[in-house]
Coordinates of C-alpha atoms (C1' of nucleotides) in Angstrom, one line a residue:
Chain A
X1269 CA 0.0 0.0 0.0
X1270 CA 3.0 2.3 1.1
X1271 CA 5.0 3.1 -1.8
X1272 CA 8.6 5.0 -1.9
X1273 CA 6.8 8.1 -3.6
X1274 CA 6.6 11.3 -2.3
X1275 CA 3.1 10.7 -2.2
X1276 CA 1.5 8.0 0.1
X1277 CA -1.0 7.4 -1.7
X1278 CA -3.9 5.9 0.7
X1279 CA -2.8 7.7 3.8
X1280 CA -6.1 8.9 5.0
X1281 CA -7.2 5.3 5.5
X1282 CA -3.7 3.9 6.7
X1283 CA -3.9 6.7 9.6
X1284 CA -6.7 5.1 10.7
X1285 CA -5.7 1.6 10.5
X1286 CA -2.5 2.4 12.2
X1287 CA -4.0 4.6 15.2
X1288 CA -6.8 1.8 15.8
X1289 CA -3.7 -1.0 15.8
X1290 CA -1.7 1.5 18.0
X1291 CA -4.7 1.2 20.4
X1292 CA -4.6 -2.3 20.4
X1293 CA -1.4 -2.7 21.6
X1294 CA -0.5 0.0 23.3
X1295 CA -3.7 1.6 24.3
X1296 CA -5.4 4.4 24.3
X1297 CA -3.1 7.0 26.4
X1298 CA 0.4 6.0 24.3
X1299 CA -1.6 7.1 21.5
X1300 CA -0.1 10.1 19.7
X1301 CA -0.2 11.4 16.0
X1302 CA 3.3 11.4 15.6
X1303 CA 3.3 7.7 16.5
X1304 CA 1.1 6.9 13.8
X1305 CA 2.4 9.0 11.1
X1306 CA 5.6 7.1 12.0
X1307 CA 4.1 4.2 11.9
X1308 CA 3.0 5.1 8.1
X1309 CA 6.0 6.3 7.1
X1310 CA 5.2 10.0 6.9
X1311 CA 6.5 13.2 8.5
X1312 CA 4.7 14.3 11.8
X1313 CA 2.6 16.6 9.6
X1314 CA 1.7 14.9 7.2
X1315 CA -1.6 13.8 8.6
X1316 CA -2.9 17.5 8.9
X1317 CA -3.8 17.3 5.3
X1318 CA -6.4 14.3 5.6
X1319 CA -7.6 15.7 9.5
X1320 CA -7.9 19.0 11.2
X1321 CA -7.0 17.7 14.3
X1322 CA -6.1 14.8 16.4
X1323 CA -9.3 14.8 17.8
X1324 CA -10.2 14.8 13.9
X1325 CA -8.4 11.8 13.6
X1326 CA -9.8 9.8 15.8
X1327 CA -13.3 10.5 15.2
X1328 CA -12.6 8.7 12.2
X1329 CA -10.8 6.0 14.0
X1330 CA -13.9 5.9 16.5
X1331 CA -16.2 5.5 13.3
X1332 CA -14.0 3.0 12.1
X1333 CA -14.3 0.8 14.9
X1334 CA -18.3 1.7 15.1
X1335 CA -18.8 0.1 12.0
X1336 CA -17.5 -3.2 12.6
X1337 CA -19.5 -3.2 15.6
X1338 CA -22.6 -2.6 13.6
X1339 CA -20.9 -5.4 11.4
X1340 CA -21.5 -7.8 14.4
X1341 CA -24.9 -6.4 15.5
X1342 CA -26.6 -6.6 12.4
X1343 CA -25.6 -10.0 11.9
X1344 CA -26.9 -10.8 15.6
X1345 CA -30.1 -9.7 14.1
X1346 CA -30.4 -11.3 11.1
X1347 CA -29.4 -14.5 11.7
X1348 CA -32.3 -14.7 14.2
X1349 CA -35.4 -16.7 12.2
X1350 CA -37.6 -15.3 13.9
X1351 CA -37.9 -11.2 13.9
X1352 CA -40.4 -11.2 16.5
X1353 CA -38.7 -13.6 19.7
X1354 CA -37.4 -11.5 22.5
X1355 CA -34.4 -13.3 21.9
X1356 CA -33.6 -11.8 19.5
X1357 CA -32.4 -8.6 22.1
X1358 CA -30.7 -10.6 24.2
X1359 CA -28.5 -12.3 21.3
X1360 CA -28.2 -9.1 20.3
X1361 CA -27.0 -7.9 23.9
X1362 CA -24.7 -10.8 23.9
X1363 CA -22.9 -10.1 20.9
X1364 CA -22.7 -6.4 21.9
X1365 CA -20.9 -7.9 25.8
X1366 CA -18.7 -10.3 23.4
X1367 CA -17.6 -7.6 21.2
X1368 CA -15.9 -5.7 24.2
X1369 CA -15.0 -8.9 25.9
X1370 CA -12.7 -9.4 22.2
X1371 CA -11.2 -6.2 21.5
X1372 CA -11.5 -4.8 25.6
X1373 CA -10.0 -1.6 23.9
X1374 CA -12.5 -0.2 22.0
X1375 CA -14.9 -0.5 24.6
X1376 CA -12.8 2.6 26.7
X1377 CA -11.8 4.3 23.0
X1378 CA -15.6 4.4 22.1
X1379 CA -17.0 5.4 25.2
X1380 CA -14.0 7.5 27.1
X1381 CA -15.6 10.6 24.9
X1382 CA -18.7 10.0 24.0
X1383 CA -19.3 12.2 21.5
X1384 CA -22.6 10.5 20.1
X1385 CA -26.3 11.6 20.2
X1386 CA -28.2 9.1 22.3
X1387 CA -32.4 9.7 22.3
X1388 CA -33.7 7.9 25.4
X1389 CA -37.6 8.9 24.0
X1390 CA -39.8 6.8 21.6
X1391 CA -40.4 9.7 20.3
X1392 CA -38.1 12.8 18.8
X1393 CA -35.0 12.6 16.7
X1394 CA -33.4 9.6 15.7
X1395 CA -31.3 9.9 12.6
X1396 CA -28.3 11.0 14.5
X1397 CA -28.5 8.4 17.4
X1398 CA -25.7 6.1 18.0
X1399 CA -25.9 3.8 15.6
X1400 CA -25.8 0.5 18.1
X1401 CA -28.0 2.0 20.0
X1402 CA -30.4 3.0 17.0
X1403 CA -30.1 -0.1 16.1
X1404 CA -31.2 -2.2 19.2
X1405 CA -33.4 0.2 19.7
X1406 CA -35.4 -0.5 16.6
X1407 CA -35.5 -4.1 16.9
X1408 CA -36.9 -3.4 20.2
X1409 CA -39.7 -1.2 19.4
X1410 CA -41.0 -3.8 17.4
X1411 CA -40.6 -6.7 19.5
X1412 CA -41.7 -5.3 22.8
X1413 CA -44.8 -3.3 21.1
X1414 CA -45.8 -7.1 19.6
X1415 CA -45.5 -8.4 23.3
X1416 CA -48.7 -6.0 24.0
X1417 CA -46.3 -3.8 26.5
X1418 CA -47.8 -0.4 27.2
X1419 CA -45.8 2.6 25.7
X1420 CA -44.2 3.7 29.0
X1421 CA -43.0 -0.1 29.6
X1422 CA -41.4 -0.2 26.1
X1423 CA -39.2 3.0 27.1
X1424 CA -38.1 1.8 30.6
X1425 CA -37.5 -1.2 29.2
X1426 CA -35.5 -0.5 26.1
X1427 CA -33.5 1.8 28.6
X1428 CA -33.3 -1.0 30.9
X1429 CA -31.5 -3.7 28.7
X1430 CA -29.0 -1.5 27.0
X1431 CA -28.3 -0.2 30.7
X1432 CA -27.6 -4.0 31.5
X1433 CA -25.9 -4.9 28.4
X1434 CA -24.1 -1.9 28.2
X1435 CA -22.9 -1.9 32.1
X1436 CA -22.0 -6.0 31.5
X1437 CA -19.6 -4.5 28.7
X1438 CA -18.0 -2.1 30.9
X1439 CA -17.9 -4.2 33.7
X1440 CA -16.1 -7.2 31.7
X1441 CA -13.5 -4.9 30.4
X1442 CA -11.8 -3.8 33.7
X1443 CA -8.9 -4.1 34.3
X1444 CA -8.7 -7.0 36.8
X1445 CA -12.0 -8.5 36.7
X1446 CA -11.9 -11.2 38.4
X1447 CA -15.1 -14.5 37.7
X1448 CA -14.6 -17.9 37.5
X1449 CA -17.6 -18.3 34.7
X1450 CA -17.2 -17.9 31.0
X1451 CA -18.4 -14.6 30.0
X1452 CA -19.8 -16.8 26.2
X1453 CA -21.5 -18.8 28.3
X1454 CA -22.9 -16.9 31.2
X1455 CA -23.8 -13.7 29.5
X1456 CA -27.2 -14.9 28.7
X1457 CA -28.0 -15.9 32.1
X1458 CA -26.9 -12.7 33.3
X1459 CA -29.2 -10.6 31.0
X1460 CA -32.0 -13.6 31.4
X1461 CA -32.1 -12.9 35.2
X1462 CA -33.8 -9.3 34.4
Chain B
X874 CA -4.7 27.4 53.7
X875 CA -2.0 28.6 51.8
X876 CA 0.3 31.2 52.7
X877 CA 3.0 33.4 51.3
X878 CA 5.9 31.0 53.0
X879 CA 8.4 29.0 51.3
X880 CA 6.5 25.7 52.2
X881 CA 2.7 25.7 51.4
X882 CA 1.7 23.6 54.5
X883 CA -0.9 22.0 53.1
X884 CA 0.4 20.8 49.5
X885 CA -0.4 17.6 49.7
X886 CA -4.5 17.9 50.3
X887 CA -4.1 21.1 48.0
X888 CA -3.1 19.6 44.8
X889 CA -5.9 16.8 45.2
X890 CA -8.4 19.4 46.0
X891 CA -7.3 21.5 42.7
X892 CA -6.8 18.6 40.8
X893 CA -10.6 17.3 41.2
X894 CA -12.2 21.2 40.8
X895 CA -9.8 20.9 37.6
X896 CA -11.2 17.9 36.4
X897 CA -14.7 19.3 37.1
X898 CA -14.5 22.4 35.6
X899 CA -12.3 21.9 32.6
X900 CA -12.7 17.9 32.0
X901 CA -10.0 15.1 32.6
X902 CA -8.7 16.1 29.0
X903 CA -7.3 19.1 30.4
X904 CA -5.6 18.3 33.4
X905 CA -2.4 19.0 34.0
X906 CA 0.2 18.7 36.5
X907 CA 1.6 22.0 35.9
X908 CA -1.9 23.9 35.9
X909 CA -2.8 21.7 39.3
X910 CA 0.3 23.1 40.9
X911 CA 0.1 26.7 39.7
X912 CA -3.8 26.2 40.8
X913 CA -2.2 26.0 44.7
X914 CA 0.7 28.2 43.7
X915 CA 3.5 26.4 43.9
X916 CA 6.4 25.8 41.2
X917 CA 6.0 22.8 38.5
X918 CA 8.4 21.1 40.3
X919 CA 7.1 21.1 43.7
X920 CA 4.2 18.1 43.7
X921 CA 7.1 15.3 43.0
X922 CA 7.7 16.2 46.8
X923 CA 4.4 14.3 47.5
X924 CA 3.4 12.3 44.0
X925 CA 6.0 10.4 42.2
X926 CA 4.0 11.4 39.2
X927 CA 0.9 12.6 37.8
X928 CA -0.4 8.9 37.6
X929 CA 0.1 9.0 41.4
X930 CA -1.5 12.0 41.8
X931 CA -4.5 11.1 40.1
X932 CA -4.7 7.6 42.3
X933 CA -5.2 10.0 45.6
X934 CA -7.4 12.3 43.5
X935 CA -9.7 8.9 42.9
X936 CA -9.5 7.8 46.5
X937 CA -10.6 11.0 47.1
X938 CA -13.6 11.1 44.8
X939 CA -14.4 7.8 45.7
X940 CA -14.6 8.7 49.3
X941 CA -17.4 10.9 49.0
X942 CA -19.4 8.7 46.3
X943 CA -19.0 5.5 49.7
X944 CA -20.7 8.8 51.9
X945 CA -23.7 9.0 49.6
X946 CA -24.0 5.1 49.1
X947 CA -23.8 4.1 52.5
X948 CA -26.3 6.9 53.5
X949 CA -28.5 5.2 51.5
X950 CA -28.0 2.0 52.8
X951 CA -27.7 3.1 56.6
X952 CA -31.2 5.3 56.0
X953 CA -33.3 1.7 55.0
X954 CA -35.6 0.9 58.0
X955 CA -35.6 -2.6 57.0
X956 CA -32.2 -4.0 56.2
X957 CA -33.5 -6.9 54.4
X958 CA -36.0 -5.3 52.2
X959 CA -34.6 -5.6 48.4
X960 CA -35.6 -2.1 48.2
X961 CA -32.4 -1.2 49.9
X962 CA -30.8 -2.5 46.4
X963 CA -32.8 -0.2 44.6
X964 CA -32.3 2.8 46.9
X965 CA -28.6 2.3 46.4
X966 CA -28.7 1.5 42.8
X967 CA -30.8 5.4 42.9
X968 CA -28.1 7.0 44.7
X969 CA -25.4 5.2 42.7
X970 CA -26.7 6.7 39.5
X971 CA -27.8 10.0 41.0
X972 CA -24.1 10.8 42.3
X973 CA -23.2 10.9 38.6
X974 CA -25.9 12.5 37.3
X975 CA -24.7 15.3 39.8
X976 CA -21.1 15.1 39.2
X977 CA -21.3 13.7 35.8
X978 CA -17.1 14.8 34.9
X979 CA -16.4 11.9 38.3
X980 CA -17.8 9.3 35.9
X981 CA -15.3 9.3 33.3
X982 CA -12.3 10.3 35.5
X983 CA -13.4 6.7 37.7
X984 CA -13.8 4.4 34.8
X985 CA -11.3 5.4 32.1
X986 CA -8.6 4.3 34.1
X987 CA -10.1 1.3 36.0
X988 CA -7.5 -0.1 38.0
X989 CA -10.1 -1.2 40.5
X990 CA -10.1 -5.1 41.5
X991 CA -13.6 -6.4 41.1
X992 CA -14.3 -10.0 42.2
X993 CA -17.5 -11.1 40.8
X994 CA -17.4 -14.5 42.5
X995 CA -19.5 -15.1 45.7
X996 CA -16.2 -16.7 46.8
X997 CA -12.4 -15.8 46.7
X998 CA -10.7 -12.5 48.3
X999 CA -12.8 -9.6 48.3
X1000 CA -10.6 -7.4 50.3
X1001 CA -8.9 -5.2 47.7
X1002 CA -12.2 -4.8 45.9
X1003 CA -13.6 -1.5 44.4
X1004 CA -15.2 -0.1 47.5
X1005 CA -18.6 0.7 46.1
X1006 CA -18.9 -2.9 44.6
X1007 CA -18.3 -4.5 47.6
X1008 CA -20.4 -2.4 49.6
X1009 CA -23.5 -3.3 46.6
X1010 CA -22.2 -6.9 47.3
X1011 CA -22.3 -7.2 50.9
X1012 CA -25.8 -6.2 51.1
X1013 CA -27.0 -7.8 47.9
X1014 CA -25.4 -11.8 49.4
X1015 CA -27.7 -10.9 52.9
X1016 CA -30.9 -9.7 50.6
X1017 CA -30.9 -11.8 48.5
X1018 CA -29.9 -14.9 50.6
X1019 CA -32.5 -14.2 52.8
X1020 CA -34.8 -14.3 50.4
X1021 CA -34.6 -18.0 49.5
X1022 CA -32.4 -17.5 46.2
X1023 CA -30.1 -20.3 44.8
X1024 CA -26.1 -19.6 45.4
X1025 CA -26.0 -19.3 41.1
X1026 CA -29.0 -17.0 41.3
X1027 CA -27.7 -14.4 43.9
X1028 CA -24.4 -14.4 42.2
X1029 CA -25.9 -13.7 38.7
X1030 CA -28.3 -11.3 40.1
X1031 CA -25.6 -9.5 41.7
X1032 CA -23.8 -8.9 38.3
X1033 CA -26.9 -8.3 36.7
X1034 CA -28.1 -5.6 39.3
X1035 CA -24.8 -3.9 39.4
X1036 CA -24.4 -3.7 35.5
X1037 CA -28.1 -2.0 34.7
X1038 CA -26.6 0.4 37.5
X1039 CA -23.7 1.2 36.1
X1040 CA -24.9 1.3 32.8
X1041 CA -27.0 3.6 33.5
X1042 CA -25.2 5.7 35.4
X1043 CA -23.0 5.4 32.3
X1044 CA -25.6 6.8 29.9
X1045 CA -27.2 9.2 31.9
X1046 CA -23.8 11.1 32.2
X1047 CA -23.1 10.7 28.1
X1048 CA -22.7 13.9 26.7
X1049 CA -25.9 14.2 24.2
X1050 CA -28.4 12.6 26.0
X1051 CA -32.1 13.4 25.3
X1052 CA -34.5 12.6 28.1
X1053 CA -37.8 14.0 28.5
X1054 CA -38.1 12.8 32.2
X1055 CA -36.6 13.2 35.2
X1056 CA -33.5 11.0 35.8
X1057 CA -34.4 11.5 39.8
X1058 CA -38.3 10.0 39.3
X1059 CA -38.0 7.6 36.6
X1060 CA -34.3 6.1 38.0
X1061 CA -36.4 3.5 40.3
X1062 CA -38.6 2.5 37.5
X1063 CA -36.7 1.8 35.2
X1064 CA -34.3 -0.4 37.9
X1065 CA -37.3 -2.0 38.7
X1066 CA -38.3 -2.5 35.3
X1067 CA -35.6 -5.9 35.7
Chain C
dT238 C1' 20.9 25.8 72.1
dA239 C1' 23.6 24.5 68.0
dA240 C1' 24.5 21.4 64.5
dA241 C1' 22.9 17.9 61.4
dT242 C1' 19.4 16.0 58.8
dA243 C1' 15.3 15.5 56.4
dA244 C1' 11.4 17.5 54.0
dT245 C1' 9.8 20.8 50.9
dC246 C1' 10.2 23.9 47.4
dT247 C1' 12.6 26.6 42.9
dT248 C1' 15.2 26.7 38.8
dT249 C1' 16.8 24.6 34.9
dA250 C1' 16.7 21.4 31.4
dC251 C1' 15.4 17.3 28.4
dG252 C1' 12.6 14.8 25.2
dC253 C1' 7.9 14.2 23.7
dT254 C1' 3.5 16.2 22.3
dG255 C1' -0.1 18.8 19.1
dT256 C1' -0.1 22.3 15.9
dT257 C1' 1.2 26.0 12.6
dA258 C1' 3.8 28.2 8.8
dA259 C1' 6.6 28.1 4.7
dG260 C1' 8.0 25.7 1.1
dA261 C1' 8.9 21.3 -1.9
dT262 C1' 6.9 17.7 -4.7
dT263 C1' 3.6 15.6 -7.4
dA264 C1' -1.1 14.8 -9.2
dA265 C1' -5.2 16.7 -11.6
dG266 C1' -7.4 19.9 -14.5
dT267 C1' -7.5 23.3 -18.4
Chain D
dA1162 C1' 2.1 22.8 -21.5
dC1163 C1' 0.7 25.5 -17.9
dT1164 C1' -1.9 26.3 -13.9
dT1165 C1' -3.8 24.8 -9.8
dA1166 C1' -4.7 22.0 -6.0
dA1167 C1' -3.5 18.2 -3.2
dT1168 C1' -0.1 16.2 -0.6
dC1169 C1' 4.0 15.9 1.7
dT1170 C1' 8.7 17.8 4.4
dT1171 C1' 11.2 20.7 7.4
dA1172 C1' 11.4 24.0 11.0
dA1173 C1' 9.6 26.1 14.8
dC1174 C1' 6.5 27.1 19.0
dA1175 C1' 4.3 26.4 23.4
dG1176 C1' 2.7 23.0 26.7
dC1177 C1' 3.5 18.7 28.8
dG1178 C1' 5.7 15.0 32.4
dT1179 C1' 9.7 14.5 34.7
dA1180 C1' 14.6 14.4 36.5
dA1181 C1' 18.7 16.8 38.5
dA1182 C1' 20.8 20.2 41.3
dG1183 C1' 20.4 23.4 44.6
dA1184 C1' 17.8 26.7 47.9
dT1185 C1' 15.0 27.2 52.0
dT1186 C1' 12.8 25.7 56.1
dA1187 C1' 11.2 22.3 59.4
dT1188 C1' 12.6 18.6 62.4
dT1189 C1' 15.5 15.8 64.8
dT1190 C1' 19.6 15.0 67.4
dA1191 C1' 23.7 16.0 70.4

DNA sequence: TAAATAATCTTTACGCTGTTAAGATTAAGT
DNA sequence: ACTTAATCTTAACAGCGTAAAGATTATTTA
């Protein structure tokens, strides 16, 4: 991808793949733009002609990583046969507590500065929610309404689960978390026992 | 406190005091050991006398923060009439939430660095544990015990309490969050909601 | 009380950081 | 072929964490 040109020629998306692999490894503090313009083989401001900012940077970087979480959701979803079982949430909510379990460093990159619009309502604005959270929250419109909940019940308890699911994901990813269980295998329990 | 003398007298208390108004006035991002020690007037230099770095620093200005958010959680607990109501839970699980909703900038600055030892296990060595798990745990085990649950039960409910707490403390204090209610009135509801 | 020691603070300096400005190189458009 | 725009390099700046050397003051010891 790196050539010996003058020009890099895909730099934009190499930044990003570098700063997200920087994260990985070294996490989220020993990150620095001149590390990952190193790491690309570019001068220390080189990257200020793709972003404005570090900030800039990882905003991209934070999208990045946002899409192949949706990557995992969506797939949760779909591969449930039926559109309308409950369980379809808490696969969902699974897959969202594995996701972080697998790659704990996103989960603090993601959420550390939480930049993203998050509407709690039924009603109001959605287009610029959170995409996970858009999403589940979708799926469980639809699945709670067809269970005959009352409006008011849907909201507390679409708030509810992503509380759960979202606090088990946070939760798993501390530092020195110590349980005997297997998160794979206990995670539904744990979200079951609401 | 602090007077015009070559020694400060009170450094030590100081620099965690400034540190944490810091932190709540211009956000974790911002902190700096330099701006925390002209904060309490003293010479950029000067708080390696009682930190051996800002890493440190930060530990005592956690200890500190955490202090006050045990006050507020074992009020709660200690104002219960009935100690073995599972509404003393909930009550804590309110106060939990509510502490960050008030001091929303403590959330991040707790849980981006989490060096906290959590033992999710009903068994094994609880004594280094993140205080306000433990104190969650000790009354959860006696509640719920008493209340005829099975040992896997308790110990999933436990996690399962304690994540849609912390989760939702964790949303509540996202930046863009739209709410039409009041976190205060709908907190319990939505806990209960489980 | 006087001297020695330890604690606390200042000054200076180093390397790393994000960012800007000025200019070099190359690609794209006319 | 010439112009323009995009992309990159080098150099420089202020702010950062931190270490070293030395000044000042409190505390201990003789």
């Amino acid at each position: 991808m790196a050539n010996k040109s003058y020009h890099h020629g895909n730099l934009r998306n190499s930044l990003i793949e570098a700063g997200i692999e920087l994260i990985n490894q070294e996490g989220i503090n020993q990150l620095s733009l001149r590390k990952v313009a190193s790491l690309c083989g570019v001068s220390q401001a080189a990257p200020y002609a793709h972003f404005k900012s570090k900030e800039d940077l990882m905003g991209a970087m934070r999208d990045h990583v946002i899409g192949l979480f949706m990557e995992v959701l969506e797939k949760a979803a779909f591969s449930c046969s039926n559109q309308n079982d409950p369980r379809l949430l808490v696969e969902m909510g699974k897959r969202y507590v594995l996701f972080f379990i697998e790659n704990p460093k996103y989960f603090t990159f993601i959420f550390s500065q939480h930049y993203m619009e998050v509407n709690l309502d039924l009603e109001g604005d959605d287009t610029k929610n959170f995409p996970p959270y858009q999403l589940f929250k979708t799926h469980a419109i639809r699945i709670l309404g067809n269970m005959g909940m009352t409006y008011e019940k849907i909201e507390d308890g679409i708030i509810s689960m992503w509380a759960t699911v979202h606090g088990l994901a946070s939760i798993a990813t501390m530092k020195n978390v110590h349980y005997s269980k297997e998160w794979g295998e206990k995670i539904e329990d744990i979200i079951w026992n609401k």
